[in-house]
PDB file of C-alpha atoms and ligand atoms in Angstrom:
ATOM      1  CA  UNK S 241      10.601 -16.406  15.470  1.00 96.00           C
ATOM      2  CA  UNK S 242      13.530 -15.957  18.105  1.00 96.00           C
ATOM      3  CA  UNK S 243      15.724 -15.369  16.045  1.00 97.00           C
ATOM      4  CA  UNK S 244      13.650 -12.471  13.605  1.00 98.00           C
ATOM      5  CA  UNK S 245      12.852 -11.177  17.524  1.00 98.00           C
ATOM      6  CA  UNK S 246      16.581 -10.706  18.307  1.00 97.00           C
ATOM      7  CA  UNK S 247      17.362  -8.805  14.991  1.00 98.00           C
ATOM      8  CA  UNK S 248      14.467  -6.465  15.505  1.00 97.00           C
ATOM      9  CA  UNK S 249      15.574  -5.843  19.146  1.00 97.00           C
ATOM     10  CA  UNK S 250      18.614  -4.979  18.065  1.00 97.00           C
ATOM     11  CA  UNK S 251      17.707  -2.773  14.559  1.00 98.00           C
ATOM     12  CA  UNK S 252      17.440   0.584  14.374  1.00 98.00           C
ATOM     13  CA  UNK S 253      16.540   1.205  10.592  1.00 98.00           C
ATOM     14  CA  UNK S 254      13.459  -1.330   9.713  1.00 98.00           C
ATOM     15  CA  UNK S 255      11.405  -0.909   6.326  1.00 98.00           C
ATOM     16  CA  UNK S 256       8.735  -2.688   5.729  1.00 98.00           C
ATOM     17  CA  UNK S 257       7.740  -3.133   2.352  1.00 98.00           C
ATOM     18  CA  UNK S 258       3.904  -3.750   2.156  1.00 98.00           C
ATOM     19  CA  UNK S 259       0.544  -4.648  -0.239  1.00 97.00           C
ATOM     20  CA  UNK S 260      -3.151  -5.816  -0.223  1.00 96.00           C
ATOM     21  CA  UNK S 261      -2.422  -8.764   2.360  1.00 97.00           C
ATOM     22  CA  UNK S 262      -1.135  -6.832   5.409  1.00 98.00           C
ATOM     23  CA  UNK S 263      -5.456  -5.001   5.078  1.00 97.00           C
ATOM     24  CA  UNK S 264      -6.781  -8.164   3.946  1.00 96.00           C
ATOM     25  CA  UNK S 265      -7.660  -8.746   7.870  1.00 97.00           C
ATOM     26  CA  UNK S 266      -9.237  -5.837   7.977  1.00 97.00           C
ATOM     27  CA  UNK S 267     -11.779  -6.801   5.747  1.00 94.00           C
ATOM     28  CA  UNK S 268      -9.982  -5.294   2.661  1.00 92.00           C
ATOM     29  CA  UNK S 269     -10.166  -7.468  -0.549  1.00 87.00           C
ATOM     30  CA  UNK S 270      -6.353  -7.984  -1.898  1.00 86.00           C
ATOM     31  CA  UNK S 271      -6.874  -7.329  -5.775  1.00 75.00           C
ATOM     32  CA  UNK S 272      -7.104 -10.959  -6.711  1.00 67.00           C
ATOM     33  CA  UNK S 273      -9.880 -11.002  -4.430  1.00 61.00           C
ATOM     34  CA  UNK S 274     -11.375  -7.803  -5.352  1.00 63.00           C
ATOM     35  CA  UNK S 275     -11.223  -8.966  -9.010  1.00 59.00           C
ATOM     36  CA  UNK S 276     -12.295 -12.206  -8.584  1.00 55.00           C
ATOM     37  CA  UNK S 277     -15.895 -10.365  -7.928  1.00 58.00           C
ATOM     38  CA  UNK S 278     -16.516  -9.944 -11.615  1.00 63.00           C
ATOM     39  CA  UNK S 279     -16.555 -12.905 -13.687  1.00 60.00           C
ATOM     40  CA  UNK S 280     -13.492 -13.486 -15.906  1.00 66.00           C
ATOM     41  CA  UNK S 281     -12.368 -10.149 -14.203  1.00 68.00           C
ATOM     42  CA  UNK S 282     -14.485  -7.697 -16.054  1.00 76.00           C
ATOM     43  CA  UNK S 283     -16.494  -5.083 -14.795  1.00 83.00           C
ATOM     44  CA  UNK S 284     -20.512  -4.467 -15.121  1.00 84.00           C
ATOM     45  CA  UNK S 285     -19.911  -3.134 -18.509  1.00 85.00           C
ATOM     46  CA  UNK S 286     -17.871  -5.705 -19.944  1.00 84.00           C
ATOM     47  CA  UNK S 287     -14.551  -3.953 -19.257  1.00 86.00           C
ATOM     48  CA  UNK S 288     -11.403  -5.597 -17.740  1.00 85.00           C
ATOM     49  CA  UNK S 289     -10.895  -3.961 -14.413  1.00 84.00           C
ATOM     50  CA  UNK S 290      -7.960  -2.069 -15.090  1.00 88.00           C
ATOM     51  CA  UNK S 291      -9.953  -0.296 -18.504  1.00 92.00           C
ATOM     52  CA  UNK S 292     -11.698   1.374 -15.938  1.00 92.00           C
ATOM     53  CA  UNK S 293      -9.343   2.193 -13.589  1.00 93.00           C
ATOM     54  CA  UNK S 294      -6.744   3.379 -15.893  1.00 96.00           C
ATOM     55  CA  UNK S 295      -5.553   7.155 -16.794  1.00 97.00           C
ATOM     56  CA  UNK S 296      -6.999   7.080 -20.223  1.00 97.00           C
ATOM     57  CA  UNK S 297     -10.533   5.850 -19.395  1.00 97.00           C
ATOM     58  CA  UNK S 298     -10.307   8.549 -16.543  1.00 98.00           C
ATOM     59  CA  UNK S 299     -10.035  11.245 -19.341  1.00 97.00           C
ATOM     60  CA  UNK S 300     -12.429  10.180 -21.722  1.00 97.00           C
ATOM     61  CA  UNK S 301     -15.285   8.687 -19.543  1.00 97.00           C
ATOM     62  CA  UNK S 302     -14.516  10.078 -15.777  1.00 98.00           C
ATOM     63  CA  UNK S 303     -17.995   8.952 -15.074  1.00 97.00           C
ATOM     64  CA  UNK S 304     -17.002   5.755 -15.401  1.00 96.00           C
ATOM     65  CA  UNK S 305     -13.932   5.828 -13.243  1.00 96.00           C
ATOM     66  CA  UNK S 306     -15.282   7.323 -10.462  1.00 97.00           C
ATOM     67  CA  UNK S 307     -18.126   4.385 -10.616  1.00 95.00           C
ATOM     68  CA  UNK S 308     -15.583   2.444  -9.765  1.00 93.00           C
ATOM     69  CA  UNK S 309     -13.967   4.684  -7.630  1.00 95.00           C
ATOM     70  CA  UNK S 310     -16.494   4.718  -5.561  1.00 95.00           C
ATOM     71  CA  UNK S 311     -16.826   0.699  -5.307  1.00 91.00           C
ATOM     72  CA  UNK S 312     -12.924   0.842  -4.487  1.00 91.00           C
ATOM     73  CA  UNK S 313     -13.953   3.146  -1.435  1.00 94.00           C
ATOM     74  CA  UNK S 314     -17.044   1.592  -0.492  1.00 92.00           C
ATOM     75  CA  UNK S 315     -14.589  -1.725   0.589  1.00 90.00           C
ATOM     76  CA  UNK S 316     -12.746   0.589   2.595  1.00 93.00           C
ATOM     77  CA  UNK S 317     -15.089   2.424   4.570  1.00 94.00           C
ATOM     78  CA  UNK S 318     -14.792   2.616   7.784  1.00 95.00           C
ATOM     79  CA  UNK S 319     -12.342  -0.283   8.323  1.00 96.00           C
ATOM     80  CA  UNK S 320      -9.710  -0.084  11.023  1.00 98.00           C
ATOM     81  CA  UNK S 321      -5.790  -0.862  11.413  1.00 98.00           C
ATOM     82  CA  UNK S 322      -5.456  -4.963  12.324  1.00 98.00           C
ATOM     83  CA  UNK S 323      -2.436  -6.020  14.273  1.00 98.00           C
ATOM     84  CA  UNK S 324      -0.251  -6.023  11.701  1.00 98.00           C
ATOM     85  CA  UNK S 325      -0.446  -2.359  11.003  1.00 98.00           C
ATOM     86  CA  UNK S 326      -0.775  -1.422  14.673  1.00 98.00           C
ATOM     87  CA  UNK S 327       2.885  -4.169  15.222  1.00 98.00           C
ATOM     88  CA  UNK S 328       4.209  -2.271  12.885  1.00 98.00           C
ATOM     89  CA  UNK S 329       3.428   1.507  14.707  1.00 98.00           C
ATOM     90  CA  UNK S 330       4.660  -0.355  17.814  1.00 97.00           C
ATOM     91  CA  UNK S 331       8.288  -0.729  16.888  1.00 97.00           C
ATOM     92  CA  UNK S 332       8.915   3.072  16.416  1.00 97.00           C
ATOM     93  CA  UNK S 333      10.836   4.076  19.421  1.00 96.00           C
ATOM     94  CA  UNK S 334      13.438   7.018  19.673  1.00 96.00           C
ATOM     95  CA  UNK S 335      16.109   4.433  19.118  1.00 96.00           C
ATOM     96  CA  UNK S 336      14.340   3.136  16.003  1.00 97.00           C
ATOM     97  CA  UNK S 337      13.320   4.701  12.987  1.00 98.00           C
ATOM     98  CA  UNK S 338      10.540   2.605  10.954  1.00 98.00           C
ATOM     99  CA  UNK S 339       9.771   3.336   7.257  1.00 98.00           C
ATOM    100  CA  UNK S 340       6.496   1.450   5.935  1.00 98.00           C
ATOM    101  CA  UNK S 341       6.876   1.471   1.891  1.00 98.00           C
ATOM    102  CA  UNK S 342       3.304   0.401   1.056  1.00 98.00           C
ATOM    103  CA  UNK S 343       1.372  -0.586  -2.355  1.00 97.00           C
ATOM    104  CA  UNK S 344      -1.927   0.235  -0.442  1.00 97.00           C
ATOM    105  CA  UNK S 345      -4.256   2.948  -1.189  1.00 96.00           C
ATOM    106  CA  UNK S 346      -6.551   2.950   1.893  1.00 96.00           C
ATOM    107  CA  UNK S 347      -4.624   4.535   4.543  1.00 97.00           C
ATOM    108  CA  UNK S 348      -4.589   2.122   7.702  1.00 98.00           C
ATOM    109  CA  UNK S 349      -0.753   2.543   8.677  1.00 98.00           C
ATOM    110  CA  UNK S 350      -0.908   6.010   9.206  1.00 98.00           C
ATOM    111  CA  UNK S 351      -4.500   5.057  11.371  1.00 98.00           C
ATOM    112  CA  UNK S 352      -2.643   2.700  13.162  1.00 98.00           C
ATOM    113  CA  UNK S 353       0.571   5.314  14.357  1.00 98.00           C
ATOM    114  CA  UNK S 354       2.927   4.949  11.473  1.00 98.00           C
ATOM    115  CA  UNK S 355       4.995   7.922  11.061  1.00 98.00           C
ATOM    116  CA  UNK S 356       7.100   7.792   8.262  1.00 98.00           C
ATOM    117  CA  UNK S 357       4.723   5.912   5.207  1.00 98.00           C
ATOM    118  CA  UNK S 358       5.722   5.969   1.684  1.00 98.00           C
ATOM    119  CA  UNK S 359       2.338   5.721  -0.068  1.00 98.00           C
ATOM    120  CA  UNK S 360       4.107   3.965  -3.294  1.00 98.00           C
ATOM    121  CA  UNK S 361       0.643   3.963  -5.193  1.00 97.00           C
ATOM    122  CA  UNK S 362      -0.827   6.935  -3.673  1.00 98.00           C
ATOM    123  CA  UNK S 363      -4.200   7.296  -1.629  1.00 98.00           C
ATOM    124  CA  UNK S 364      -7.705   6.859  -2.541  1.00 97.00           C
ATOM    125  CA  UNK S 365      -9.585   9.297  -0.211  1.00 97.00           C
ATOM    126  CA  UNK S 366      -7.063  11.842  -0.988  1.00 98.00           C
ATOM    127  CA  UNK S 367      -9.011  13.788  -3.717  1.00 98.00           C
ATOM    128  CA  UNK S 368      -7.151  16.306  -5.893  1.00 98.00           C
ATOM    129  CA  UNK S 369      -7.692  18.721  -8.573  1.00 98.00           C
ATOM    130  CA  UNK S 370      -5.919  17.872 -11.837  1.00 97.00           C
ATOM    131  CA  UNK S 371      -5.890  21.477 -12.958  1.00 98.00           C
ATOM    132  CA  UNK S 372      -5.192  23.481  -9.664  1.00 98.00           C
ATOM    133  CA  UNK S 373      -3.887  23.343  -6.167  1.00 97.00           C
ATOM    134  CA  UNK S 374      -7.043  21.867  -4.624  1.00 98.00           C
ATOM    135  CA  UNK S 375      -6.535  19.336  -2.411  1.00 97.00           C
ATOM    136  CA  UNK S 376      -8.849  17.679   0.498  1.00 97.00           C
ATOM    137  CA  UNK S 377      -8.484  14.162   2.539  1.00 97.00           C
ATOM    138  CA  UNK S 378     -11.905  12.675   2.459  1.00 96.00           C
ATOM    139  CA  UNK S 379     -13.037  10.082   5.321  1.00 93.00           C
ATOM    140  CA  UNK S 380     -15.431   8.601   2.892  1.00 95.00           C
ATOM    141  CA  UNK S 381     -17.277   9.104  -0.215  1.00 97.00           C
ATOM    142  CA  UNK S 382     -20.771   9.320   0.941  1.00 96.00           C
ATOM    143  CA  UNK S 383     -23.044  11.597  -0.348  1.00 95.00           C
ATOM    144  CA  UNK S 384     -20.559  13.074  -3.195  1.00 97.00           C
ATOM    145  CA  UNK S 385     -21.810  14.108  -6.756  1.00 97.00           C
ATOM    146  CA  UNK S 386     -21.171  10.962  -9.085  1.00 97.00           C
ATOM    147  CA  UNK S 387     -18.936  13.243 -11.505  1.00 98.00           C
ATOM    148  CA  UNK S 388     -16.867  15.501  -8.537  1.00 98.00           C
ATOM    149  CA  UNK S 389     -15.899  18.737  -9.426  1.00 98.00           C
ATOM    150  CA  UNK S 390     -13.240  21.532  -8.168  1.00 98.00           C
ATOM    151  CA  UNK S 391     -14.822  23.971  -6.452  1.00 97.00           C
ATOM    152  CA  UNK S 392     -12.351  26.120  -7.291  1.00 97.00           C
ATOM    153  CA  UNK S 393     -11.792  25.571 -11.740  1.00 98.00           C
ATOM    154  CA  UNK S 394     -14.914  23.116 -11.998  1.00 98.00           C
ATOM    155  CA  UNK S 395     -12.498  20.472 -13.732  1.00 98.00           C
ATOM    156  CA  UNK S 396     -13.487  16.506 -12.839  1.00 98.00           C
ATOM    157  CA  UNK S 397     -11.353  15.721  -9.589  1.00 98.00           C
ATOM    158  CA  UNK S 398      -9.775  12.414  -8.749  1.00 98.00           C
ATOM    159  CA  UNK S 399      -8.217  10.876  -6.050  1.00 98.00           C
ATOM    160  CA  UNK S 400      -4.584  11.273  -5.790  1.00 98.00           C
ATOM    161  CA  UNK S 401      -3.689   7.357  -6.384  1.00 97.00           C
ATOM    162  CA  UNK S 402      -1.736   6.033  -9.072  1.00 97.00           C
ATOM    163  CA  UNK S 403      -4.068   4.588 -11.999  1.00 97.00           C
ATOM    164  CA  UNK S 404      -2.977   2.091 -14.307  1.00 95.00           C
ATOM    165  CA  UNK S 405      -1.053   2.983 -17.344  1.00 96.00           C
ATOM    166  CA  UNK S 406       0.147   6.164 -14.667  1.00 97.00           C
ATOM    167  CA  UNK S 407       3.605   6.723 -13.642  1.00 96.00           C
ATOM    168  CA  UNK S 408       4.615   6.639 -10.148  1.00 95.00           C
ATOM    169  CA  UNK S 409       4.838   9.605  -7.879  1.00 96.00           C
ATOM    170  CA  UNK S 410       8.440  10.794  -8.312  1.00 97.00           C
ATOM    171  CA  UNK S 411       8.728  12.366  -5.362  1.00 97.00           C
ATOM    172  CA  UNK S 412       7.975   9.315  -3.203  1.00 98.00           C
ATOM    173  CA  UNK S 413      10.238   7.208  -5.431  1.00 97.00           C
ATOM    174  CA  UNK S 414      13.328  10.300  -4.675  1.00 98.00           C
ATOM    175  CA  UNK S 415      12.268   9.601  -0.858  1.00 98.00           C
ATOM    176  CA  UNK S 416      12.093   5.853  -0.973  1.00 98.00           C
ATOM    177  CA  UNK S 417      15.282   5.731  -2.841  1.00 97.00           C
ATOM    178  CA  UNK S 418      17.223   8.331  -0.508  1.00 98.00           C
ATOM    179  CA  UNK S 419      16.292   6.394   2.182  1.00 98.00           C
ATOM    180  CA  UNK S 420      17.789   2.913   0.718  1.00 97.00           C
ATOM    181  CA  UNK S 421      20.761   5.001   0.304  1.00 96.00           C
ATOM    182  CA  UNK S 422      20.879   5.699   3.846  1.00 97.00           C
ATOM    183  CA  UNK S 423      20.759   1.765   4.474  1.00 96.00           C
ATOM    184  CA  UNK S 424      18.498   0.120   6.454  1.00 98.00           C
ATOM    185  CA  UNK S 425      19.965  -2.742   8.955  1.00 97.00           C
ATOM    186  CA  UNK S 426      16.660  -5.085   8.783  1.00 98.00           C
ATOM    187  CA  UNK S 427      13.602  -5.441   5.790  1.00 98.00           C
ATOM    188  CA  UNK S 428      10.396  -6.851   6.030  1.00 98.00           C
ATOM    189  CA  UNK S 429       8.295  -7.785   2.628  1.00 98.00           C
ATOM    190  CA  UNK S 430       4.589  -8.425   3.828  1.00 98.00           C
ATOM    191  CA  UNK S 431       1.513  -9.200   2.210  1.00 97.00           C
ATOM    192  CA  UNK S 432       2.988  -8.339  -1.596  1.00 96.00           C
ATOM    193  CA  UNK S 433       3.106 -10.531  -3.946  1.00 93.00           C
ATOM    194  CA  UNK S 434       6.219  -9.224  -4.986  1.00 87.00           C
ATOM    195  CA  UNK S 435       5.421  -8.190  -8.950  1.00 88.00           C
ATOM    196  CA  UNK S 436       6.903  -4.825  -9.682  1.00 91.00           C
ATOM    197  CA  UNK S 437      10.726  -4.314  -9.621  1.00 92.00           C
ATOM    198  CA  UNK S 438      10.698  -1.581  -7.395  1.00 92.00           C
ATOM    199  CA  UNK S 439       9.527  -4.029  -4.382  1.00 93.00           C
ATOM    200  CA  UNK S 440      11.457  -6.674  -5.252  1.00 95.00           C
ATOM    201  CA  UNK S 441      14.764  -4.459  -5.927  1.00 95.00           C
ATOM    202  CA  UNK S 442      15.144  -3.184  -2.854  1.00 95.00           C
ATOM    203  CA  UNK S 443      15.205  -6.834  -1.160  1.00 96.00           C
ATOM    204  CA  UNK S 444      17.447  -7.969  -3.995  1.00 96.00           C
ATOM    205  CA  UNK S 445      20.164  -4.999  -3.117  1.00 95.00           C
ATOM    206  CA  UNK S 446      19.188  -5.997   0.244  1.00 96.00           C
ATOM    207  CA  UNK S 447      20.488  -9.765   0.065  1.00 95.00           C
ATOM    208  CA  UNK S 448      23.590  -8.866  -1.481  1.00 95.00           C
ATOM    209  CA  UNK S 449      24.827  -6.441   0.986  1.00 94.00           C
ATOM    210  CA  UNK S 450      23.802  -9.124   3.785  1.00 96.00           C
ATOM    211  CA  UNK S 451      20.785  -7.156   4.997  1.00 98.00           C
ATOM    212  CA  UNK S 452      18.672  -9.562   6.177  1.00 98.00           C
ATOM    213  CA  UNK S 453      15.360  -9.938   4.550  1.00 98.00           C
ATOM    214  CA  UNK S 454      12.404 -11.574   6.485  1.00 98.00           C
ATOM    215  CA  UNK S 455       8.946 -12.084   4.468  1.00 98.00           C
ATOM    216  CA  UNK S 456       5.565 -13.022   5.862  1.00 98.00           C
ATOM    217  CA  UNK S 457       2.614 -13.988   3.587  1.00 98.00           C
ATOM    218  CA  UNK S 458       0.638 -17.240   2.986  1.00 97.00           C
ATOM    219  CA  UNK S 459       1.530 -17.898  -0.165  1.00 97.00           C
ATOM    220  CA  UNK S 460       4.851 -18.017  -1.981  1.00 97.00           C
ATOM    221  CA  UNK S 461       6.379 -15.334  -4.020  1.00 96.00           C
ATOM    222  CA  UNK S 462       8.477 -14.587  -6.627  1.00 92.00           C
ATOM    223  CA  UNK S 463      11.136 -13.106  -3.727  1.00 95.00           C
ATOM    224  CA  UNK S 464      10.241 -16.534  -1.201  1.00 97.00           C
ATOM    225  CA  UNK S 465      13.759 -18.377  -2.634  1.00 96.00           C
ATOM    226  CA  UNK S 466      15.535 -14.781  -1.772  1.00 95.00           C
ATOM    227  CA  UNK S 467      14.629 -13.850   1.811  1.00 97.00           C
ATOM    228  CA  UNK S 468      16.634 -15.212   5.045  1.00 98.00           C
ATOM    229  CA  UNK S 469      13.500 -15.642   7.093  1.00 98.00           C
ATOM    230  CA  UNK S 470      10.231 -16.737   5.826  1.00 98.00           C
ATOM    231  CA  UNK S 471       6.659 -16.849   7.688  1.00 98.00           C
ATOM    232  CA  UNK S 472       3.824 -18.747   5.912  1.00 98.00           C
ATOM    233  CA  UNK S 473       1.189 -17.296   8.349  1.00 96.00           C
ATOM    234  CA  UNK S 474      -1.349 -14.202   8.163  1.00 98.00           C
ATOM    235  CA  UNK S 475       0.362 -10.900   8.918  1.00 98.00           C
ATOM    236  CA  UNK S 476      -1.667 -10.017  11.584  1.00 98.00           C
ATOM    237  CA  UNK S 477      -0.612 -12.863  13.956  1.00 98.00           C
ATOM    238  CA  UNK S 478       2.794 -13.339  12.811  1.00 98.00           C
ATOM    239  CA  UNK S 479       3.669  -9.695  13.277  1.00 98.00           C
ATOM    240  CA  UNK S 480       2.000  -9.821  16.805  1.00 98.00           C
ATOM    241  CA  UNK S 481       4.481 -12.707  17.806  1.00 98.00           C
ATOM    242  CA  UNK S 482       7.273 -10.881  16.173  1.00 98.00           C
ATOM    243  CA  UNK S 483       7.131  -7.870  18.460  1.00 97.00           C
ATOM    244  CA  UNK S 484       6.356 -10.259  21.682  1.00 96.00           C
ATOM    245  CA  UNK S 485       9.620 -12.075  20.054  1.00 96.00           C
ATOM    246  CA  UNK S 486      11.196  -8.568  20.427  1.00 95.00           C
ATOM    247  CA  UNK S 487      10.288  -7.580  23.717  1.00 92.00           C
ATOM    248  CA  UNK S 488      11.434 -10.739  25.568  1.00 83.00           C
ATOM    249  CA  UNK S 489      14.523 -11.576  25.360  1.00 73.00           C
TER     250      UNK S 489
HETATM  251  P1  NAD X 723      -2.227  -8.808  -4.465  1.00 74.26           P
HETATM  252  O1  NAD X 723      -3.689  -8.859  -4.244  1.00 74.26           O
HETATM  253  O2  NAD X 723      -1.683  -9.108  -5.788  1.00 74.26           O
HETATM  254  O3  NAD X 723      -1.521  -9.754  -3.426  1.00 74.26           O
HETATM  255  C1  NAD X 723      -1.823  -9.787  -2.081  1.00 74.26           C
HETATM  256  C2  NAD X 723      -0.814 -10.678  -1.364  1.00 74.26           C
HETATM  257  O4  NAD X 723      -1.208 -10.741  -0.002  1.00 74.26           O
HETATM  258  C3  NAD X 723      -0.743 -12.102  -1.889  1.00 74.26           C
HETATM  259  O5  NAD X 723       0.621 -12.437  -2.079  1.00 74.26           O
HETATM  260  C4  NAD X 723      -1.367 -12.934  -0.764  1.00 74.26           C
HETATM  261  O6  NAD X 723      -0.770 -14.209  -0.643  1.00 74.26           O
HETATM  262  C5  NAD X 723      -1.067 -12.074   0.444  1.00 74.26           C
HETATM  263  N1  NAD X 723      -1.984 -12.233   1.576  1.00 74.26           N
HETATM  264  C6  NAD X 723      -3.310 -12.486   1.559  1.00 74.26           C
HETATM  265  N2  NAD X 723      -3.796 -12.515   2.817  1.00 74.26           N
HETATM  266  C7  NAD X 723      -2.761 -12.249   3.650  1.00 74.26           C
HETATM  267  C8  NAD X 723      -2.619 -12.132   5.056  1.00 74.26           C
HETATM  268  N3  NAD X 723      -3.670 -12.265   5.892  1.00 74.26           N
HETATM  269  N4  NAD X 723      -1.398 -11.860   5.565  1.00 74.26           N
HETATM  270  C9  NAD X 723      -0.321 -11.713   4.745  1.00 74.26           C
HETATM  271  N5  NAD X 723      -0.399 -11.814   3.411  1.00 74.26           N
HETATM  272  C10 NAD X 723      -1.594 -12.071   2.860  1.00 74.26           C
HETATM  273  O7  NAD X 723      -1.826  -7.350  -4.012  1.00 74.26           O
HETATM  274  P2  NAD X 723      -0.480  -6.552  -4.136  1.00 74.26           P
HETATM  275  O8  NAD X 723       0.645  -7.446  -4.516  1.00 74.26           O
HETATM  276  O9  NAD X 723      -0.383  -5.790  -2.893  1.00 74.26           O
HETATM  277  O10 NAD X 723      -0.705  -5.546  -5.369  1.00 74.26           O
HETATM  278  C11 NAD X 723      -1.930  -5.289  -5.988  1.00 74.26           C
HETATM  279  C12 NAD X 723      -2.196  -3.793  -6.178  1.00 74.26           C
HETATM  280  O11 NAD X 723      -3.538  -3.469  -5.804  1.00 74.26           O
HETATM  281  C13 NAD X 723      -1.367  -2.879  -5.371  1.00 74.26           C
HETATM  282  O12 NAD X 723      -0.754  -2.047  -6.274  1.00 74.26           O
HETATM  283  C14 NAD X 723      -2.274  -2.040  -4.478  1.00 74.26           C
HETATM  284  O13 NAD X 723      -2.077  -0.673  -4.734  1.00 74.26           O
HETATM  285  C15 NAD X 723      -3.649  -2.359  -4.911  1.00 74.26           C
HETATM  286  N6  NAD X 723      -4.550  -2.725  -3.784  1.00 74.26           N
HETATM  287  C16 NAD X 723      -4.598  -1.995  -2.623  1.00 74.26           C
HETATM  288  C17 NAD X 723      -5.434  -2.386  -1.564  1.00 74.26           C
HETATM  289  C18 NAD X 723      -5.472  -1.574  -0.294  1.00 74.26           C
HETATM  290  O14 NAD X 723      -5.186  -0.388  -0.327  1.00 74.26           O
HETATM  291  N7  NAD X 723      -5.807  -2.184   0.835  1.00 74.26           N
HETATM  292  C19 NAD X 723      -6.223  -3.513  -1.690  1.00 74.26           C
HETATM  293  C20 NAD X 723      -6.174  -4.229  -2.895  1.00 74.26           C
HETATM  294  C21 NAD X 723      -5.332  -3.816  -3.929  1.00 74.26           C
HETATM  295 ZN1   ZN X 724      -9.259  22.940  -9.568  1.00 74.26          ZN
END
């Protein structure tokens, strides 16, 4: 802990690389969680989660989709930013930049303060129009038409996050990647179970250029042999003690 408290005293490029676990204390199911809600992981209608939730299915059978869009926003609804996300607005200062690369959909680090997030997967409540330039942030879903349309072309909106089967939004991938480029001098990996190769590459290229890499999450993952540092505890209170760490020397 003293030690991870010295190096962020000292950084002045941090990134923290985040998913479901740094909202799950905020209420927020992680998607194990979320999925272990419907037996053997299927929906109502028999369909494995990500049938639904996938590009395709959005085409054919919006209806569908935005049944379950709306259960997706219905878990976060008026939940707020947990310690975690506010420690993490807390270490921006003028002499340090923070980037927050996050998997999550729902929003918290920019409730929290964060300046500079790289929404990796997109955002739920931000609803676009497929066709045309509409575009609105929604604080919640309540009280919308099952099957949303654009006011402005009538076509079936969505929310601007990534679905399954979807590729990635390239212009957050150009950011994420210019800003690699430009080095960062400390990483954090929190609350990801590490899957996809653009979370884990980063804290690969990381290691071999001597960056250090600290990780906090309960469980082990496929990047726990990797990282320098390694916290075992909820990101909440470990990030909490990180910044105390930080503050006295
Ligand atoms: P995941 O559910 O696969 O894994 C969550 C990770 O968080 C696990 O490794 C778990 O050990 C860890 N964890 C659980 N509680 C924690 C805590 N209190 N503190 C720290 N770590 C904790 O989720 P994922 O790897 O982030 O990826 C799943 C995908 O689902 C993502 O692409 C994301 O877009 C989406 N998702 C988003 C949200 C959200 O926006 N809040 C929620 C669920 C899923
Ligand atoms: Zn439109």
């Amino acid at each position: 802990m003293k030690q991870v408290g010295a190096l962020l005293r000292d950084s002045r490029r941090v990134l923290f690389i985040t998913g479901a676990g740094v909202s799950a204390e905020s209420g927020i199911p992680t998607f194990r969680g979320a999925a272990a809600a419907f037996p053997d992981g299927r929906t109502e209608e028999g369909e494995p989660f990500e049938h639904v939730l996938s590009g395709s299915t959005f085409l054919l059978e919006p209806e569908l989709s935005w049944k379950y869009f709306f259960r997706l926003e219905l878990s976060l609804r008026g939940k707020q930013p947990n310690a975690a996300h506010l420690a993490m607005a807390d270490l921006q200062t003028s002499e340090r930049s923070v980037c927050i690369a996050t998997q999550n959909i729902d929003g918290l680090h920019q409730l929290a303060g964060s300046r500079f997030v790289l929404e990796l997967h997109g955002n739920l409540r931000r609803i676009i129009c497929p066709r045309c330039e509409y575009r609105e942030y929604l604080e919640s879903f309540e009280g919308m038409s099952p099957l949303p349309l654009c006011p402005t072309c009538r076509a079936v909106l969505r929310p601007d996050a990534v679905l399954y089967e979807e590729s990635l939004p390239e212009d957050v991938f150009d950011q994420f990647e210019a800003e690699q480029t430009r080095g960062f001098d400390l990483i954090f990996s929190v609350g990801t179970t590490s899957v996809f190769d653009y979370v884990t590459q980063p804290i690969l290229a990381a290691t071999e250029r001597g960056v250090p890499v600290v990780e906090i999450n309960p469980e082990e993952t496929l990047v726990s042999n990797l990282v320098d540092f390694r916290f075992a505890g909820p990101a909440g209170k470990t990030m909490q003690a990180l910044v105390e760490a930080a503050r006295s020397p």
